[in-house]
Short mmCIF file of C-alpha atoms and ligand atoms in Angstrom, two decimals:
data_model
loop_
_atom_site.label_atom_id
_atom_site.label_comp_id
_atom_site.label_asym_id
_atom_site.label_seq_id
_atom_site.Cartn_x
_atom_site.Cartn_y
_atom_site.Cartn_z
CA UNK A 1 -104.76 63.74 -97.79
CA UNK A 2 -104.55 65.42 -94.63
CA UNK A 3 -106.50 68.21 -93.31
CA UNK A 4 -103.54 70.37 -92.31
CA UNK A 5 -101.75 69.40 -95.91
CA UNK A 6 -104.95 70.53 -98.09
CA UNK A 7 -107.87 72.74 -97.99
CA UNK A 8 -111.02 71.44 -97.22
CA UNK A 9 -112.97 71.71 -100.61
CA UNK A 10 -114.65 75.13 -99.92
CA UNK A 11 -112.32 75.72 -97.39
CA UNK A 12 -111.85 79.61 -98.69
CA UNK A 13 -115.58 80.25 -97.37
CA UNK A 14 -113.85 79.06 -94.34
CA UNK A 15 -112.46 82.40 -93.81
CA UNK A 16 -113.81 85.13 -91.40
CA UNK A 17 -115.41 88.37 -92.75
CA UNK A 18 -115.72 87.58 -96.15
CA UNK A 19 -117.58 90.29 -97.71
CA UNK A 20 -121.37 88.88 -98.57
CA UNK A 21 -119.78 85.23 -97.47
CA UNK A 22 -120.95 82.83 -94.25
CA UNK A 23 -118.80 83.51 -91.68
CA UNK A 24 -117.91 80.17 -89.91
CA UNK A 25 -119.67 80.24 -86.44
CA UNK A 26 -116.87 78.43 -85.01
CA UNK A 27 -113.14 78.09 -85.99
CA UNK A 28 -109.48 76.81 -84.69
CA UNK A 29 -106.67 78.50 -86.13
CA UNK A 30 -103.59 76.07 -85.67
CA UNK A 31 -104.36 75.58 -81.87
CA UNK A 32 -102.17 73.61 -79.50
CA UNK A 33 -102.42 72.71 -76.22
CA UNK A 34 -99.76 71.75 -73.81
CA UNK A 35 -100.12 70.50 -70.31
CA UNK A 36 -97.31 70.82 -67.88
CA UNK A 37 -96.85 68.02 -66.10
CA UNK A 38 -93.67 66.87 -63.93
CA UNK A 39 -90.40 66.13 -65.69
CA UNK A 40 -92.30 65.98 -68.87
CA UNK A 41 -95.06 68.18 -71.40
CA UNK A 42 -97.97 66.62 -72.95
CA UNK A 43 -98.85 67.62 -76.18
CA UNK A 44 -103.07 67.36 -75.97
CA UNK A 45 -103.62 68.91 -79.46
CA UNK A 46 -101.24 69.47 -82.32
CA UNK A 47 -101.62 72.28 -84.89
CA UNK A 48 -105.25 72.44 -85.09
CA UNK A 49 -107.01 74.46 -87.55
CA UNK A 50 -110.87 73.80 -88.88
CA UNK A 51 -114.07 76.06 -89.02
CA UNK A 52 -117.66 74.95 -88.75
CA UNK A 53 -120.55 77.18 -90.38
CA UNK A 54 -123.39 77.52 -88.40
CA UNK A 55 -125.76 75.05 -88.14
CA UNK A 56 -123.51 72.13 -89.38
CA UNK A 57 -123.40 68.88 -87.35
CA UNK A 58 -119.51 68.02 -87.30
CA UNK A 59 -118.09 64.91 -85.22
CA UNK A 60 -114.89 64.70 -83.17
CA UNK A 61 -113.97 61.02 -83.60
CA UNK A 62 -110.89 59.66 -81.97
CA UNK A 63 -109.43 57.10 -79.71
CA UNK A 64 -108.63 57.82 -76.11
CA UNK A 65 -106.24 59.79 -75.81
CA UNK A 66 -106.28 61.53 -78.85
CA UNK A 67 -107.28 64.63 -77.63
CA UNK A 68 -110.54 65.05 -78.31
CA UNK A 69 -112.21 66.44 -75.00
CA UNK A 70 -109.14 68.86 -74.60
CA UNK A 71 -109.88 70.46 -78.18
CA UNK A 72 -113.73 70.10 -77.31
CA UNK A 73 -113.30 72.38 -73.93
CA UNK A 74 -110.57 74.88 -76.06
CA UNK A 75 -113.11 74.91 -79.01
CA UNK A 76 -115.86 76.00 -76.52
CA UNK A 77 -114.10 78.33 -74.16
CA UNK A 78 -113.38 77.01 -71.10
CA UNK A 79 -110.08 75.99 -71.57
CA UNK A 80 -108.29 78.75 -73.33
CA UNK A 81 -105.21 77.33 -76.04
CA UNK A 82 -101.37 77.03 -75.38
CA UNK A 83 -101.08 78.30 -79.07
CA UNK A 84 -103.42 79.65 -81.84
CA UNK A 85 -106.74 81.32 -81.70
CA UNK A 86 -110.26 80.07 -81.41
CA UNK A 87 -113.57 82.22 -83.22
CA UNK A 88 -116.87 82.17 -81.85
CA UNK A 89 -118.66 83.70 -84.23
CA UNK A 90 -115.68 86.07 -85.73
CA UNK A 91 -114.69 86.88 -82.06
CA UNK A 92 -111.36 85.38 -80.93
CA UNK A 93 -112.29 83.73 -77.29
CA UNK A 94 -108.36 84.41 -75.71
CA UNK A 95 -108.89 88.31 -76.18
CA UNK A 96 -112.52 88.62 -74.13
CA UNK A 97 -112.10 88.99 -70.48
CA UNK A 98 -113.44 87.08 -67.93
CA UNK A 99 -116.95 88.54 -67.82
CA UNK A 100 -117.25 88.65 -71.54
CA UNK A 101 -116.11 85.10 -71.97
CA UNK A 102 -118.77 84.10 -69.28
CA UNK A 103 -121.35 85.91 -71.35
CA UNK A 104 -120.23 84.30 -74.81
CA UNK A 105 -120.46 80.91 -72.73
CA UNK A 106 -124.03 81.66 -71.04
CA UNK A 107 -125.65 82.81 -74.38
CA UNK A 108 -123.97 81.24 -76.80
CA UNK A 109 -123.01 77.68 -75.86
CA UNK A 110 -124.33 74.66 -74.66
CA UNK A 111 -122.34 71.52 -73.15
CA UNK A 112 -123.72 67.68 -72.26
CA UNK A 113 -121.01 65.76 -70.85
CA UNK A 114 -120.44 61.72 -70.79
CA UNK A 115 -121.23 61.71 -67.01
CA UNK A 116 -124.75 64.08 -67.35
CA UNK A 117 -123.33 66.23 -64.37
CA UNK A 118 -126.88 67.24 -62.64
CA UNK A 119 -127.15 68.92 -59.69
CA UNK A 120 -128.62 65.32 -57.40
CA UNK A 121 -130.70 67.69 -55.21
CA UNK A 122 -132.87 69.43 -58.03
CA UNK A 123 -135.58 67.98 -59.68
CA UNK A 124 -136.09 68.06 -63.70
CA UNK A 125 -137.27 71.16 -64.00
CA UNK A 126 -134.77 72.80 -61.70
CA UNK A 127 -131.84 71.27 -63.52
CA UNK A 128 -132.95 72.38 -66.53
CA UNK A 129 -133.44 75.44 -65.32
CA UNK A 130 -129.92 76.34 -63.89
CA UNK A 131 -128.73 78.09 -66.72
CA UNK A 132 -131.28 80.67 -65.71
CA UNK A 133 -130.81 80.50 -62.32
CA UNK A 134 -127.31 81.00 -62.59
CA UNK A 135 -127.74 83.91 -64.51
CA UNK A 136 -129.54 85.77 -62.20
CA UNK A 137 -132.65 85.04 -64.01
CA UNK A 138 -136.45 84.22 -62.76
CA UNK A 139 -137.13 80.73 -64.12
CA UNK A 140 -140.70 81.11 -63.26
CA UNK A 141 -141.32 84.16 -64.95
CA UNK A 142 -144.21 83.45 -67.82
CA UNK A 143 -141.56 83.45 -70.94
CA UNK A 144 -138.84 80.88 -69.14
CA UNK A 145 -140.69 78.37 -67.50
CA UNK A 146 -142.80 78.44 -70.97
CA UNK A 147 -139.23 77.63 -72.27
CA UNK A 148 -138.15 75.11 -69.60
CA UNK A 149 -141.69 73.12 -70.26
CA UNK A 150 -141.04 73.36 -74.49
CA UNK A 151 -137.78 71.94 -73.86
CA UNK A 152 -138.55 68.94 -71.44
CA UNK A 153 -141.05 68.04 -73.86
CA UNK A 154 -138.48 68.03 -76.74
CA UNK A 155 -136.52 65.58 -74.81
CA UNK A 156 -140.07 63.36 -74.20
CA UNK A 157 -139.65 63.96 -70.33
CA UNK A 158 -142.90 65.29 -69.92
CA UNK A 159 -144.96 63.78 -66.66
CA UNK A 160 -141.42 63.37 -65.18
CA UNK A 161 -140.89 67.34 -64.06
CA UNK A 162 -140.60 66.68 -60.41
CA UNK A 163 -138.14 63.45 -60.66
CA UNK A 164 -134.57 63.87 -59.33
CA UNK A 165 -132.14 62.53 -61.22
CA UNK A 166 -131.59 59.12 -58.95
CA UNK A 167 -135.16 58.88 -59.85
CA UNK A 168 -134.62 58.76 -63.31
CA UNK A 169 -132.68 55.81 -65.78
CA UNK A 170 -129.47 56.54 -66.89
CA UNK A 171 -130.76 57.64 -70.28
CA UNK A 172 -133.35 59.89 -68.89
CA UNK A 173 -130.63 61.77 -66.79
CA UNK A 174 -128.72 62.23 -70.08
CA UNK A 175 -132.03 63.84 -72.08
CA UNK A 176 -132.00 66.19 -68.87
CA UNK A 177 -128.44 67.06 -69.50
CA UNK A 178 -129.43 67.47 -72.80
CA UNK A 179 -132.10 70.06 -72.14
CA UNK A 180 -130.63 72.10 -70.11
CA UNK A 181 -127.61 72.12 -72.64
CA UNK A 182 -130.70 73.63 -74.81
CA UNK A 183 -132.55 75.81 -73.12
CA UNK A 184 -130.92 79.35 -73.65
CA UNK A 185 -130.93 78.01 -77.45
CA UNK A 186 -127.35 78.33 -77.89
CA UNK A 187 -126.11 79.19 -81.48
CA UNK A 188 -123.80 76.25 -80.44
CA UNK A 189 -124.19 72.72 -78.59
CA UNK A 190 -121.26 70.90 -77.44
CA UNK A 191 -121.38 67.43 -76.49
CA UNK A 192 -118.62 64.63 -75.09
CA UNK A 193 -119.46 61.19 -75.85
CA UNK A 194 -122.78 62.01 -74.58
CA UNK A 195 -123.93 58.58 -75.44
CA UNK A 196 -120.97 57.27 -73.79
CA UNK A 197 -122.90 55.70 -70.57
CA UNK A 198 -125.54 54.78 -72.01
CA UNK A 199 -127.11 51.60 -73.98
CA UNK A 200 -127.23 51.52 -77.93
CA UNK A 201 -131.21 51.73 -77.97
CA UNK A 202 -130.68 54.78 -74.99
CA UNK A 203 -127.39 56.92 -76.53
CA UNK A 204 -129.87 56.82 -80.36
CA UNK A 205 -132.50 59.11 -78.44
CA UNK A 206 -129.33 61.24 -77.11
CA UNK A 207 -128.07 61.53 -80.92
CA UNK A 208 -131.93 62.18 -82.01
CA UNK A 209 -132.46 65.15 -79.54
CA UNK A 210 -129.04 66.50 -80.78
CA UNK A 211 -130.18 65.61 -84.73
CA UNK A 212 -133.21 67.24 -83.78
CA UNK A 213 -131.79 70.54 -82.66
CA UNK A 214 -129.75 70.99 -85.49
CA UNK A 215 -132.03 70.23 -88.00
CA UNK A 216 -135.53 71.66 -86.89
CA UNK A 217 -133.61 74.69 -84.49
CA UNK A 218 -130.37 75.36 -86.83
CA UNK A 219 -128.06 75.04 -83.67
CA UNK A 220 -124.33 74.02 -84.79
CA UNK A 221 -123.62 70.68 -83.28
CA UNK A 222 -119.87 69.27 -82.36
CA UNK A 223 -119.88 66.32 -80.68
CA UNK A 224 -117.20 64.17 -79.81
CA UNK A 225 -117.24 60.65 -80.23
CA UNK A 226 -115.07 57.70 -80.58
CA UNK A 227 -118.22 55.75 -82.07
CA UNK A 228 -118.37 55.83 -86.11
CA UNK A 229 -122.57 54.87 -85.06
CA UNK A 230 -122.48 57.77 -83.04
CA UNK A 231 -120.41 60.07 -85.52
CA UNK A 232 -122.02 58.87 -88.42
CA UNK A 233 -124.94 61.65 -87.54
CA UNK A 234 -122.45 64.32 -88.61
CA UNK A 235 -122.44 66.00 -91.69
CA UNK A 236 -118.45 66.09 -91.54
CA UNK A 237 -116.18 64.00 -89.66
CA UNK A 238 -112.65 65.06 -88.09
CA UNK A 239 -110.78 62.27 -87.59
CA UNK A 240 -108.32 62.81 -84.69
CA UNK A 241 -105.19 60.86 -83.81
CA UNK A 242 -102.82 62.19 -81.74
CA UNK A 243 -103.98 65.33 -80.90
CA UNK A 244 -103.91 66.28 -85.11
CA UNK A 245 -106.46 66.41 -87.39
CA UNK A 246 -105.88 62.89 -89.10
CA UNK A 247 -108.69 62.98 -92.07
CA UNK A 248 -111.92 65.15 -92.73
CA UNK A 249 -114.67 63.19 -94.20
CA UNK A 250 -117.47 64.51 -95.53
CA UNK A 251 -120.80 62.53 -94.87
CA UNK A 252 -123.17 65.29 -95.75
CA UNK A 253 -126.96 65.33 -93.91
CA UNK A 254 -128.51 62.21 -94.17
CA UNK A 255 -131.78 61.26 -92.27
CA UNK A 256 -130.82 57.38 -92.38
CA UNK A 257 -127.21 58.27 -90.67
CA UNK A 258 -126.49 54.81 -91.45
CA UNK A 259 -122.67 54.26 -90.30
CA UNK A 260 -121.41 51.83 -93.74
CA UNK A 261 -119.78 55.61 -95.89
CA UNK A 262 -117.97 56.03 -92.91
CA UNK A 263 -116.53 53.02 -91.88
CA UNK A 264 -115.64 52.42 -95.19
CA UNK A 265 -113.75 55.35 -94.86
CA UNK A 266 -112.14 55.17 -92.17
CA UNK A 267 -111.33 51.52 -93.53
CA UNK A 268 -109.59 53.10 -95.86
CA UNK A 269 -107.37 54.93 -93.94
CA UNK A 270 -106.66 52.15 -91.67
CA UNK A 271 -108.34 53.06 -88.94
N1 ATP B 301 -105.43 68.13 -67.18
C1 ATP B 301 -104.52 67.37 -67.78
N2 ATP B 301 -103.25 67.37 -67.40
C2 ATP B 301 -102.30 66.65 -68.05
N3 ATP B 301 -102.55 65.87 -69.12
C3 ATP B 301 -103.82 65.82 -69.55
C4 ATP B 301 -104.87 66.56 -68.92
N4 ATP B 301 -106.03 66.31 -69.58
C5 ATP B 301 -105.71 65.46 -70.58
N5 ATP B 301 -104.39 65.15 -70.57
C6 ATP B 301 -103.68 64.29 -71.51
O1 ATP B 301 -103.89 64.81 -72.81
C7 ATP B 301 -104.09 63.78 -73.75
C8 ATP B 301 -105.44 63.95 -74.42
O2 ATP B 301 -106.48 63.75 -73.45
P1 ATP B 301 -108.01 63.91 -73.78
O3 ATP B 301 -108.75 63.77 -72.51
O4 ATP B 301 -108.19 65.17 -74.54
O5 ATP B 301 -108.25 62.67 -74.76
P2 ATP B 301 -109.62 62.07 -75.32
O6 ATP B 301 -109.42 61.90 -76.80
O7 ATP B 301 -110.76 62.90 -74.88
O8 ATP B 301 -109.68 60.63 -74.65
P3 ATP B 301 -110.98 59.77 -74.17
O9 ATP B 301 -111.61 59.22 -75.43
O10 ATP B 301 -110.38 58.70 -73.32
O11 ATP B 301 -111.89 60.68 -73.40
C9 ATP B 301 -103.94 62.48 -72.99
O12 ATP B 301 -102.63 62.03 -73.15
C10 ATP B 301 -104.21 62.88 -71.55
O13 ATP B 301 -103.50 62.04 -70.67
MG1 MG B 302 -112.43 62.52 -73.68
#
């Protein structure tokens, strides 16, 4: 089966606005995405279509190439589609305007990237706070800096406040990236290969923060991954290949988020 070829099971409570029904907090109506390039056109992502419900953990697993951190930036609104429409929350992203889409952005999403882009000057606390900052926002007022402290500690970087980040391991830097990803409690965390710099023992605490926040804070997770260890903490899988949605495979929550269902799977499909 493929996921363009057959509905999800369920996949009707997929749809927007149903009367009394979830509505998905994130969806991709067959989006493509082209890039122009001299003499030729590459086709990034295929026909995607998919919704998440809120507070699902879903994976992005691929190879390189496949098109996953193009439909991870289109999915989260800062790349906007060649074709199709994306939903945040009912709202299709291509028909906001500029200061609307930086709003849904601010207050809705979070991102972590593979390369933990920190500002080097700022210490802990300042990078954590930039989301603030950057929104015109007093980071030491009472409520946010109450806010900034609860989510250092969530990432178990207490004592290390005043570090900047060449004075902090690899996997540190990452829980910091992590944080501030967190910190306006987006509805919706985005992460790309997060883990992807890091150690095994090191990317497992990156994975636990984002478990955590789904599961004790009910933030949607979609992280992108071309680890089954690492995707094996979702409660769905997309499998991409070639800028398509190859396979869906359903892992549903499991606290062990032992790797064996899925690489079975993907066994299975010859992958
Ligand atoms: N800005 C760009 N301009 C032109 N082509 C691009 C651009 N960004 C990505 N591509 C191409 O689009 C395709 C998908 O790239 P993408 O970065 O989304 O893959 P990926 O699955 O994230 O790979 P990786 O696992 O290596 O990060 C690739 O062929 C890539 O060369
Ligand atoms: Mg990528």
């Amino acid at each position: 089966m493929t996921a363009q070829q057959t509905p999800a099971p369920g996949a009707d409570a997929h749809t927007a606005s149903r009367p009394g029904g979830l509505q998905p907090i994130l969806e991709a109506r067959a989006v493509t995405k082209h890039y122009a390039m001299p003499g030729e056109t590459v086709d990034a992502v295929r026909g995607v279509s998919f919704a998440v419900m809120p507070g699902e953990f879903v994976a992005l697993m691929g190879p390189s190439g496949s098109g996953k951190s193009t439909l991870l930036q289109v999915l989260g609104g800062l790349d906007q589609p060649s074709e199709g429409e994306v939903f945040i929350e009912g709202e299709p992203i291509s028909r906001l305007n500029d200061s609307q889409a930086t709003k849904l952005r601010r207050d809705r999403t979070g991102f972590v990237f593979q390369s933990f882009n920190l500002v080097p000057l700022l210490d802990v606390t300042e990078n954590v706070a930039l989301p603030f900052t950057i929104a015109g926002q007093d980071p030491k007022s009472a409520e946010l800096s109450a806010r900034i402290k609860e989510v250092i500690a969530s990432v178990e970087l207490t004592g290390k406040e005043r570090h900047k980040p060449d004075q902090l391991s690899a996997g540190e830097q990452q829980r910091v990236a992590v944080a501030r990803a967190m910190v306006t409690r987006p509805a919706l965390l985005f992460a790309d290969e997060p883990t992807g710099n890091l150690d095994f023992t090191t990317g497992l605490d990156i994975l636990n923060a984002l478990w955590r926040a789904c599961v004790d804070r009910g933030q949607t997770v979609v992280l992108v991954t071309h680890d089954a260890k690492a995707a094996a903490y979702a409660d769905r899988v997309f499998v991409i290949e070639d800028g398509r949605v190859l396979d869906e495979i359903y892992l549903g929550r499991r606290e062990d988020h032992a790797a064996a269902p899925l690489i079975g799977r993907l066994a299975q499909l010859g992958l």
